[in-house]
């Protein structure tokens, strides 16, 4: 269960007051930088911090987004420093997203890290003793676990707030391809934390990436880092070193990344270099100004920090695809959720007037997606709108519209997929 948002807001205000009095740490941000940032935030409106993404976009030349793997245009749409998977390219690829099709979301650029030189340092006041280091081979010698899980950006589907609901949002204009499912192998973060001597007084666990520091509006936000509550960290989080049976590739966190099942992608810190275990709540830009919901439907201080991803569906078909009239087409797609597993998917080929149940090709499973299909013989030539609507095991159904938030996170509405019958 997410904590009560009002508690979170009170907590943040308290932290900011403490911090302003110099009593609380700002988790690596210089005080004068934060002041500069707050000034920029107020000048830019309520959400200046998403300028991180804007800055990343501006400073990027499309030909070199800082991603190592090839980005063929049939597979990826490059968006600044990021690459979105084209859903049409997943048709026929199996349950797991092939690694060469897996989306990449980088705040800066993929670093090249040699596993032989890599060390993981676990440190902080939430340990019963001093810092403990692990090398790559030591980590690989610990008991391993393998799990099939998606990683999905909190902003996946963001562009539909604008194109479908006419609302303004900030951030990378993803369609639905900022998600992928892989088989991750690694060690339980809990095992590492226990070996490092985590104490009963630990509150937050803060993994930090080894990629470059993020600079936004001239303010150095430091390295990508977002605290996990100790309950999540000790529950099901992995430190993964393999993806789909191979060592993690550079773009996805080589040599080791965090995988936080079901949670917003930012929780799954790549290229992890150190983990602070704290005996007090930690504050970073990634759990305060970013990755919370702000807007008319939310309290002035924003929602609680985001945890789970929401319910979504996508067709494995290009937007605006042409389909032959009077011929049988098999429509395919995938649905997924960070909450209860998807139990049912309904498809409409007439913009929502009638629906039929799609056939599921996978058993509903938590933290993964289900593939589905339904045949269609279109008879009328011209434009048509396809819809896919998932229902999860608790009976939750994708709504017709998503509740707006200014940074465009967690879009959960049914997406209108235009096609042309020829
Ligand atoms: N160190 C580091 N970790 C990171 C990021 C980053 O830029 N740096 N991006 C995060 C975000 S916002 C997402 S959505 C996922 C994307 O993982 P992928 O690139 O392997 O698909 O990684 C997360 N972990
Ligand atoms: Mo993300």
Short mmCIF file of C-alpha atoms and ligand atoms in Angstrom, two decimals:
data_model
loop_
_atom_site.label_atom_id
_atom_site.label_comp_id
_atom_site.label_asym_id
_atom_site.label_seq_id
_atom_site.Cartn_x
_atom_site.Cartn_y
_atom_site.Cartn_z
CA UNK A 1 0.00 0.00 0.00
CA UNK A 2 1.22 3.49 -0.81
CA UNK A 3 1.54 5.71 2.23
CA UNK A 4 -1.16 8.29 2.84
CA UNK A 5 -0.26 11.21 0.53
CA UNK A 6 -1.04 13.79 3.20
CA UNK A 7 1.59 12.20 5.44
CA UNK A 8 4.07 12.40 2.59
CA UNK A 9 3.39 16.07 2.02
CA UNK A 10 3.71 16.89 5.68
CA UNK A 11 6.90 14.89 5.68
CA UNK A 12 8.32 16.79 2.71
CA UNK A 13 7.46 20.16 4.17
CA UNK A 14 9.09 19.15 7.42
CA UNK A 15 12.17 17.94 5.57
CA UNK A 16 12.42 21.16 3.59
CA UNK A 17 12.09 23.23 6.77
CA UNK A 18 14.72 21.12 8.50
CA UNK A 19 16.94 21.38 5.51
CA UNK A 20 16.52 25.13 5.30
CA UNK A 21 17.66 25.37 8.91
CA UNK A 22 20.67 23.31 7.99
CA UNK A 23 19.64 20.39 10.15
CA UNK A 24 18.89 17.82 7.50
CA UNK A 25 21.10 16.53 4.77
CA UNK A 26 20.12 17.26 1.20
CA UNK A 27 21.46 13.91 0.00
CA UNK A 28 24.25 15.34 -2.10
CA UNK A 29 22.71 18.57 -3.35
CA UNK A 30 24.42 21.78 -2.33
CA UNK A 31 22.13 24.18 -0.51
CA UNK A 32 22.79 27.07 -2.85
CA UNK A 33 22.03 24.79 -5.81
CA UNK A 34 18.72 23.82 -4.29
CA UNK A 35 17.84 27.47 -3.78
CA UNK A 36 18.72 28.15 -7.41
CA UNK A 37 16.65 25.18 -8.40
CA UNK A 38 13.65 26.26 -6.34
CA UNK A 39 13.92 29.68 -7.98
CA UNK A 40 13.98 28.04 -11.41
CA UNK A 41 11.08 25.84 -10.42
CA UNK A 42 8.92 28.79 -9.41
CA UNK A 43 9.88 30.72 -12.53
CA UNK A 44 9.03 27.80 -14.79
CA UNK A 45 5.76 27.08 -13.06
CA UNK A 46 5.03 24.33 -10.62
CA UNK A 47 7.30 21.76 -12.21
CA UNK A 48 10.56 23.27 -13.29
CA UNK A 49 12.45 20.12 -12.48
CA UNK A 50 11.23 18.31 -15.55
CA UNK A 51 13.50 20.72 -17.33
CA UNK A 52 15.95 17.87 -16.73
CA UNK A 53 14.31 16.11 -19.59
CA UNK A 54 14.01 19.22 -21.69
CA UNK A 55 17.70 19.98 -21.16
CA UNK A 56 18.59 16.40 -22.03
CA UNK A 57 16.63 16.71 -25.25
CA UNK A 58 18.14 20.03 -26.26
CA UNK A 59 21.70 18.92 -25.63
CA UNK A 60 21.25 15.82 -27.75
CA UNK A 61 21.93 15.40 -31.38
CA UNK A 62 19.59 12.77 -32.73
CA UNK A 63 22.41 10.84 -34.38
CA UNK A 64 24.20 10.19 -31.08
CA UNK A 65 21.81 9.90 -28.19
CA UNK A 66 24.47 8.40 -25.94
CA UNK A 67 23.16 4.88 -26.46
CA UNK A 68 25.61 2.11 -27.37
CA UNK A 69 23.43 -0.44 -29.16
CA UNK A 70 22.21 0.03 -32.74
CA UNK A 71 18.86 1.83 -33.03
CA UNK A 72 17.35 0.74 -36.37
CA UNK A 73 14.40 3.00 -37.21
CA UNK A 74 12.00 0.08 -37.70
CA UNK A 75 12.65 -0.94 -34.09
CA UNK A 76 13.20 2.34 -32.25
CA UNK A 77 12.05 5.94 -32.22
CA UNK A 78 14.85 8.07 -30.78
CA UNK A 79 13.63 10.72 -28.34
CA UNK A 80 16.54 12.84 -27.12
CA UNK A 81 18.82 10.65 -25.02
CA UNK A 82 16.19 7.89 -25.06
CA UNK A 83 14.98 5.24 -27.50
CA UNK A 84 11.36 4.04 -27.57
CA UNK A 85 10.51 0.54 -28.80
CA UNK A 86 8.11 0.55 -31.75
CA UNK A 87 5.37 -1.83 -30.65
CA UNK A 88 4.83 -3.07 -34.21
CA UNK A 89 8.36 -4.53 -34.09
CA UNK A 90 7.38 -6.81 -31.18
CA UNK A 91 4.89 -8.80 -33.24
CA UNK A 92 6.03 -12.42 -33.22
CA UNK A 93 8.94 -11.83 -30.83
CA UNK A 94 7.73 -13.93 -27.89
CA UNK A 95 7.00 -13.05 -24.31
CA UNK A 96 10.40 -11.50 -23.60
CA UNK A 97 11.41 -8.30 -25.33
CA UNK A 98 14.57 -9.15 -27.26
CA UNK A 99 17.44 -7.19 -25.76
CA UNK A 100 18.09 -5.47 -29.09
CA UNK A 101 14.44 -4.24 -29.03
CA UNK A 102 14.37 -3.10 -25.38
CA UNK A 103 13.71 0.63 -24.84
CA UNK A 104 16.45 2.79 -23.32
CA UNK A 105 15.82 5.67 -20.97
CA UNK A 106 19.00 7.57 -20.07
CA UNK A 107 19.13 10.82 -18.14
CA UNK A 108 22.57 11.45 -19.69
CA UNK A 109 24.47 8.76 -21.60
CA UNK A 110 25.38 5.10 -21.27
CA UNK A 111 28.71 4.79 -19.41
CA UNK A 112 31.20 2.03 -20.25
CA UNK A 113 32.02 0.15 -17.07
CA UNK A 114 34.33 -2.85 -16.80
CA UNK A 115 32.91 -5.50 -14.46
CA UNK A 116 36.46 -6.37 -13.34
CA UNK A 117 36.99 -2.84 -11.93
CA UNK A 118 33.47 -2.48 -10.56
CA UNK A 119 32.76 -2.43 -6.81
CA UNK A 120 29.47 -1.99 -5.02
CA UNK A 121 29.78 -0.02 -1.80
CA UNK A 122 27.00 -0.37 0.78
CA UNK A 123 27.22 2.27 3.48
CA UNK A 124 25.29 4.55 5.81
CA UNK A 125 23.78 5.07 9.24
CA UNK A 126 21.23 2.31 8.70
CA UNK A 127 23.94 -0.34 8.91
CA UNK A 128 25.01 -1.81 12.22
CA UNK A 129 28.67 -1.52 11.18
CA UNK A 130 30.85 0.30 8.68
CA UNK A 131 30.70 0.24 4.87
CA UNK A 132 30.88 -3.11 3.08
CA UNK A 133 32.07 -3.63 -0.50
CA UNK A 134 31.18 -6.33 -3.00
CA UNK A 135 33.03 -7.14 -6.23
CA UNK A 136 31.31 -8.52 -9.33
CA UNK A 137 32.50 -12.09 -8.72
CA UNK A 138 31.48 -11.94 -5.07
CA UNK A 139 28.01 -10.86 -6.10
CA UNK A 140 27.79 -13.62 -8.69
CA UNK A 141 28.83 -16.15 -6.05
CA UNK A 142 25.75 -15.34 -3.94
CA UNK A 143 22.55 -17.39 -4.42
CA UNK A 144 20.90 -16.22 -7.63
CA UNK A 145 17.27 -15.71 -8.61
CA UNK A 146 15.70 -15.31 -12.06
CA UNK A 147 12.48 -13.45 -12.69
CA UNK A 148 10.47 -12.30 -15.72
CA UNK A 149 9.61 -8.65 -15.11
CA UNK A 150 8.88 -5.50 -17.00
CA UNK A 151 10.75 -2.24 -16.67
CA UNK A 152 8.52 0.66 -17.65
CA UNK A 153 9.06 4.40 -17.55
CA UNK A 154 6.61 6.32 -15.33
CA UNK A 155 6.04 8.60 -18.32
CA UNK A 156 5.17 5.80 -20.75
CA UNK A 157 2.07 6.85 -22.72
CA UNK A 158 2.61 10.50 -21.77
CA UNK A 159 2.00 11.87 -25.29
CA UNK A 160 -1.66 10.71 -25.13
CA UNK A 161 -2.44 13.29 -22.44
CA UNK A 162 -1.87 15.77 -25.25
CA UNK A 163 -2.94 13.97 -28.43
CA UNK A 164 -6.00 12.29 -26.93
CA UNK A 165 -7.01 14.59 -24.05
CA UNK A 166 -5.71 17.97 -25.28
CA UNK A 167 -3.70 18.51 -22.07
CA UNK A 168 -0.26 19.96 -21.60
CA UNK A 169 2.44 17.87 -19.97
CA UNK A 170 6.23 18.09 -19.72
CA UNK A 171 8.79 15.40 -20.43
CA UNK A 172 9.70 12.88 -23.11
CA UNK A 173 6.77 12.40 -25.51
CA UNK A 174 6.60 8.60 -25.31
CA UNK A 175 3.78 6.72 -27.00
CA UNK A 176 3.45 3.23 -25.44
CA UNK A 177 6.92 1.78 -26.12
CA UNK A 178 8.80 2.82 -22.96
CA UNK A 179 8.27 -0.66 -21.56
CA UNK A 180 9.95 -4.03 -21.99
CA UNK A 181 9.84 -7.45 -20.34
CA UNK A 182 13.05 -9.36 -19.73
CA UNK A 183 14.27 -12.37 -17.81
CA UNK A 184 16.47 -10.84 -15.13
CA UNK A 185 18.97 -12.86 -13.14
CA UNK A 186 20.79 -11.56 -10.13
CA UNK A 187 20.81 -11.58 -6.36
CA UNK A 188 18.19 -10.41 -3.92
CA UNK A 189 18.94 -6.91 -2.71
CA UNK A 190 17.79 -8.21 0.68
CA UNK A 191 20.65 -10.76 0.71
CA UNK A 192 23.20 -8.04 0.00
CA UNK A 193 21.71 -5.72 2.60
CA UNK A 194 21.68 -8.45 5.23
CA UNK A 195 25.29 -9.34 4.46
CA UNK A 196 26.15 -5.66 4.77
CA UNK A 197 24.56 -5.58 8.23
CA UNK A 198 21.35 -3.64 7.71
CA UNK A 199 19.89 -2.67 11.08
CA UNK A 200 16.32 -2.59 12.34
CA UNK A 201 16.58 1.20 12.39
CA UNK A 202 17.10 1.45 8.60
CA UNK A 203 14.45 3.55 6.83
CA UNK A 204 15.52 4.22 3.24
CA UNK A 205 17.83 2.46 0.78
CA UNK A 206 19.36 4.71 -1.87
CA UNK A 207 21.04 3.10 -4.90
CA UNK A 208 23.04 5.53 -7.03
CA UNK A 209 24.11 5.20 -10.66
CA UNK A 210 27.65 5.56 -11.99
CA UNK A 211 26.49 7.50 -15.06
CA UNK A 212 27.27 11.22 -15.33
CA UNK A 213 25.75 13.76 -12.99
CA UNK A 214 22.52 15.26 -14.27
CA UNK A 215 22.60 19.01 -14.91
CA UNK A 216 19.30 20.84 -15.19
CA UNK A 217 18.92 24.61 -15.63
CA UNK A 218 22.57 25.00 -14.67
CA UNK A 219 21.96 23.09 -11.44
CA UNK A 220 23.88 19.92 -10.79
CA UNK A 221 21.39 17.39 -9.41
CA UNK A 222 24.14 14.84 -8.89
CA UNK A 223 23.98 11.23 -9.98
CA UNK A 224 20.69 9.47 -10.62
CA UNK A 225 19.42 8.16 -7.29
CA UNK A 226 16.02 7.51 -5.79
CA UNK A 227 15.34 6.09 -2.35
CA UNK A 228 13.47 2.82 -1.93
CA UNK A 229 11.61 2.38 1.33
CA UNK A 230 13.31 -0.38 3.28
CA UNK A 231 10.15 -2.50 3.09
CA UNK A 232 10.35 -2.62 -0.73
CA UNK A 233 14.13 -3.03 -0.72
CA UNK A 234 13.88 -6.10 1.53
CA UNK A 235 10.84 -7.52 -0.27
CA UNK A 236 11.35 -8.35 -3.95
CA UNK A 237 14.04 -6.05 -5.36
CA UNK A 238 16.92 -7.60 -7.34
CA UNK A 239 20.45 -6.57 -8.13
CA UNK A 240 20.50 -7.97 -11.66
CA UNK A 241 23.61 -8.89 -13.65
CA UNK A 242 21.93 -10.82 -16.49
CA UNK A 243 19.21 -9.88 -18.96
CA UNK A 244 17.67 -12.58 -21.17
CA UNK A 245 20.47 -15.01 -20.38
CA UNK A 246 23.39 -12.67 -21.18
CA UNK A 247 25.45 -10.35 -19.02
CA UNK A 248 23.65 -6.98 -18.81
CA UNK A 249 24.50 -4.94 -21.90
CA UNK A 250 25.96 -1.43 -21.45
CA UNK A 251 22.69 0.44 -22.11
CA UNK A 252 20.73 -1.56 -19.55
CA UNK A 253 23.08 -1.15 -16.62
CA UNK A 254 26.24 -3.21 -17.08
CA UNK A 255 27.55 -4.66 -14.87
CA UNK A 256 24.76 -4.48 -12.25
CA UNK A 257 21.42 -2.70 -11.99
CA UNK A 258 18.50 -2.57 -9.60
CA UNK A 259 15.22 -4.19 -10.68
CA UNK A 260 12.26 -3.04 -8.56
CA UNK A 261 9.34 -5.27 -9.68
CA UNK A 262 6.21 -3.41 -10.76
CA UNK A 263 7.53 0.01 -9.76
CA UNK A 264 8.19 3.10 -11.88
CA UNK A 265 11.31 2.62 -14.05
CA UNK A 266 13.31 5.24 -12.15
CA UNK A 267 13.38 2.84 -9.16
CA UNK A 268 15.42 0.40 -11.23
CA UNK A 269 18.71 2.30 -11.06
CA UNK A 270 21.21 1.20 -13.72
CA UNK A 271 25.01 0.99 -13.33
CA UNK A 272 24.62 0.96 -9.57
CA UNK A 273 27.86 1.91 -7.81
CA UNK A 274 26.84 2.44 -4.22
CA UNK A 275 23.86 2.01 -1.97
CA UNK A 276 23.27 4.20 1.04
CA UNK A 277 21.30 2.58 3.83
CA UNK A 278 19.88 5.39 5.88
CA UNK A 279 18.32 5.63 9.33
CA UNK A 280 16.33 8.68 8.22
CA UNK A 281 14.15 9.38 5.18
CA UNK A 282 16.20 10.53 2.19
CA UNK A 283 15.44 13.34 -0.18
CA UNK A 284 16.55 13.53 -3.82
CA UNK A 285 15.07 15.35 -6.83
CA UNK A 286 13.80 11.94 -8.03
CA UNK A 287 11.37 11.44 -5.14
CA UNK A 288 10.28 15.04 -4.55
CA UNK A 289 9.89 17.33 -7.55
CA UNK A 290 9.94 14.49 -10.03
CA UNK A 291 8.02 11.20 -9.97
CA UNK A 292 5.09 12.55 -8.01
CA UNK A 293 1.71 13.65 -9.37
CA UNK A 294 1.07 17.39 -9.49
CA UNK A 295 -2.03 19.08 -10.90
CA UNK A 296 -5.62 20.04 -10.21
CA UNK A 297 -6.54 16.56 -8.93
CA UNK A 298 -3.67 16.46 -6.44
CA UNK A 299 -2.73 18.30 -3.27
CA UNK A 300 -0.54 21.41 -3.74
CA UNK A 301 2.54 19.56 -2.54
CA UNK A 302 1.91 16.74 -5.01
CA UNK A 303 1.06 13.11 -4.44
CA UNK A 304 3.16 10.65 -2.51
CA UNK A 305 6.26 9.49 -4.42
CA UNK A 306 5.18 7.14 -7.22
CA UNK A 307 5.52 3.43 -6.59
CA UNK A 308 3.69 1.02 -8.92
CA UNK A 309 3.12 1.33 -12.62
CA UNK A 310 -0.46 1.38 -13.87
CA UNK A 311 -2.64 -0.65 -16.27
CA UNK A 312 -1.96 -0.35 -20.03
CA UNK A 313 -2.53 -2.04 -23.39
CA UNK A 314 -0.87 -1.64 -26.77
CA UNK A 315 -1.42 -3.07 -30.24
CA UNK A 316 1.59 -4.50 -32.06
CA UNK A 317 0.76 -2.27 -34.97
CA UNK A 318 2.05 1.07 -36.23
CA UNK A 319 -0.16 4.06 -35.60
CA UNK A 320 -1.95 4.78 -38.88
CA UNK A 321 -1.23 1.30 -40.30
CA UNK A 322 -3.17 0.25 -43.38
CA UNK A 323 -5.15 -3.00 -43.35
CA UNK A 324 -6.78 -4.75 -46.31
CA UNK A 325 -10.60 -4.72 -46.55
CA UNK A 326 -12.48 -8.06 -46.61
CA UNK A 327 -9.41 -9.98 -45.48
CA UNK A 328 -8.84 -11.60 -42.13
CA UNK A 329 -6.29 -9.71 -40.07
CA UNK A 330 -5.10 -10.99 -36.70
CA UNK A 331 -4.78 -8.03 -34.35
CA UNK A 332 -2.17 -8.67 -31.65
CA UNK A 333 -0.99 -6.76 -28.64
CA UNK A 334 0.10 -6.83 -25.03
CA UNK A 335 -1.37 -5.63 -21.73
CA UNK A 336 0.36 -5.18 -18.40
CA UNK A 337 0.11 -3.64 -14.96
CA UNK A 338 2.29 -2.91 -11.94
CA UNK A 339 -0.59 -3.96 -9.72
CA UNK A 340 -2.67 -7.13 -10.03
CA UNK A 341 -2.00 -9.23 -13.15
CA UNK A 342 -4.05 -8.61 -16.31
CA UNK A 343 -6.89 -11.14 -16.44
CA UNK A 344 -8.86 -10.03 -19.48
CA UNK A 345 -8.51 -7.85 -22.57
CA UNK A 346 -11.33 -6.53 -24.74
CA UNK A 347 -10.86 -5.09 -28.21
CA UNK A 348 -13.04 -2.72 -30.19
CA UNK A 349 -12.62 -2.09 -33.93
CA UNK A 350 -15.37 0.54 -34.11
CA UNK A 351 -14.07 3.20 -31.72
CA UNK A 352 -15.80 1.66 -28.71
CA UNK A 353 -19.35 0.91 -29.93
CA UNK A 354 -18.84 -2.84 -29.62
CA UNK A 355 -16.24 -4.91 -27.82
CA UNK A 356 -15.09 -8.50 -28.03
CA UNK A 357 -12.89 -10.48 -25.76
CA UNK A 358 -9.36 -11.11 -27.00
CA UNK A 359 -7.65 -14.47 -26.58
CA UNK A 360 -4.86 -14.35 -24.00
CA UNK A 361 -1.66 -16.16 -24.95
CA UNK A 362 -0.02 -16.06 -21.54
CA UNK A 363 -1.13 -16.89 -18.04
CA UNK A 364 -1.72 -13.67 -16.09
CA UNK A 365 1.43 -13.07 -14.07
CA UNK A 366 2.37 -10.29 -11.71
CA UNK A 367 5.07 -7.92 -12.96
CA UNK A 368 4.89 -9.16 -16.54
CA UNK A 369 2.58 -8.70 -19.50
CA UNK A 370 0.14 -10.92 -21.38
CA UNK A 371 0.11 -11.25 -25.15
CA UNK A 372 -3.32 -11.35 -26.77
CA UNK A 373 -4.90 -11.59 -30.20
CA UNK A 374 -8.23 -11.28 -31.94
CA UNK A 375 -9.15 -11.75 -35.60
CA UNK A 376 -10.79 -8.95 -37.57
CA UNK A 377 -12.26 -8.79 -41.06
CA UNK A 378 -12.79 -5.11 -41.81
CA UNK A 379 -15.52 -4.44 -44.36
CA UNK A 380 -15.69 -0.66 -44.57
CA UNK A 381 -12.86 1.14 -46.28
CA UNK A 382 -11.52 4.32 -44.73
CA UNK A 383 -10.27 5.37 -41.29
CA UNK A 384 -11.05 3.24 -38.24
CA UNK A 385 -10.13 3.43 -34.56
CA UNK A 386 -8.99 0.35 -32.67
CA UNK A 387 -9.16 0.15 -28.88
CA UNK A 388 -7.77 -2.38 -26.41
CA UNK A 389 -8.91 -2.35 -22.80
CA UNK A 390 -7.37 -4.47 -20.04
CA UNK A 391 -8.98 -5.68 -16.83
CA UNK A 392 -6.82 -6.80 -13.93
CA UNK A 393 -7.42 -9.58 -11.40
CA UNK A 394 -9.01 -7.13 -8.96
CA UNK A 395 -11.56 -6.04 -11.61
CA UNK A 396 -9.85 -2.74 -12.34
CA UNK A 397 -10.50 -1.68 -15.96
CA UNK A 398 -8.61 0.86 -18.07
CA UNK A 399 -10.73 4.05 -18.00
CA UNK A 400 -11.73 6.14 -21.05
CA UNK A 401 -9.66 9.09 -19.81
CA UNK A 402 -6.65 9.41 -17.51
CA UNK A 403 -6.55 11.93 -14.67
CA UNK A 404 -4.17 14.71 -15.72
CA UNK A 405 -0.91 15.42 -13.96
CA UNK A 406 1.50 18.08 -15.14
CA UNK A 407 4.43 15.73 -15.76
CA UNK A 408 2.26 13.24 -17.62
CA UNK A 409 2.99 10.16 -15.53
CA UNK A 410 1.00 6.93 -15.30
CA UNK A 411 -1.29 7.34 -18.31
CA UNK A 412 -3.80 4.52 -17.91
CA UNK A 413 -6.65 5.33 -20.31
CA UNK A 414 -7.61 3.23 -23.32
CA UNK A 415 -5.53 4.49 -26.25
CA UNK A 416 -7.23 5.23 -29.57
CA UNK A 417 -5.23 3.50 -32.29
CA UNK A 418 -5.96 4.91 -35.77
CA UNK A 419 -5.73 2.64 -38.83
CA UNK A 420 -6.90 2.90 -42.42
CA UNK A 421 -8.77 0.11 -44.18
CA UNK A 422 -7.91 0.04 -47.88
N1 LIG B 1 21.74 5.27 -13.36
C1 LIG B 1 20.59 5.43 -14.02
N2 LIG B 1 19.59 4.58 -13.79
C2 LIG B 1 18.42 4.71 -14.44
C3 LIG B 1 18.20 5.78 -15.35
C4 LIG B 1 19.29 6.66 -15.61
O1 LIG B 1 19.21 7.59 -16.42
N3 LIG B 1 20.47 6.46 -14.91
N4 LIG B 1 16.96 5.94 -15.92
C5 LIG B 1 15.84 5.34 -15.19
C6 LIG B 1 14.58 5.38 -15.89
S1 LIG B 1 13.76 6.86 -15.83
C7 LIG B 1 14.04 4.26 -16.46
S2 LIG B 1 12.50 4.30 -17.14
C8 LIG B 1 14.78 2.98 -16.53
C9 LIG B 1 14.96 2.52 -17.96
O2 LIG B 1 15.67 1.31 -18.05
P1 LIG B 1 16.24 0.80 -19.45
O3 LIG B 1 17.00 1.93 -20.08
O4 LIG B 1 17.06 -0.39 -19.16
O5 LIG B 1 15.05 0.46 -20.31
O6 LIG B 1 16.08 3.08 -15.95
C10 LIG B 1 16.13 3.90 -14.79
N5 LIG B 1 17.45 3.80 -14.19
MO1 LIG B 2 11.66 6.52 -16.57
#
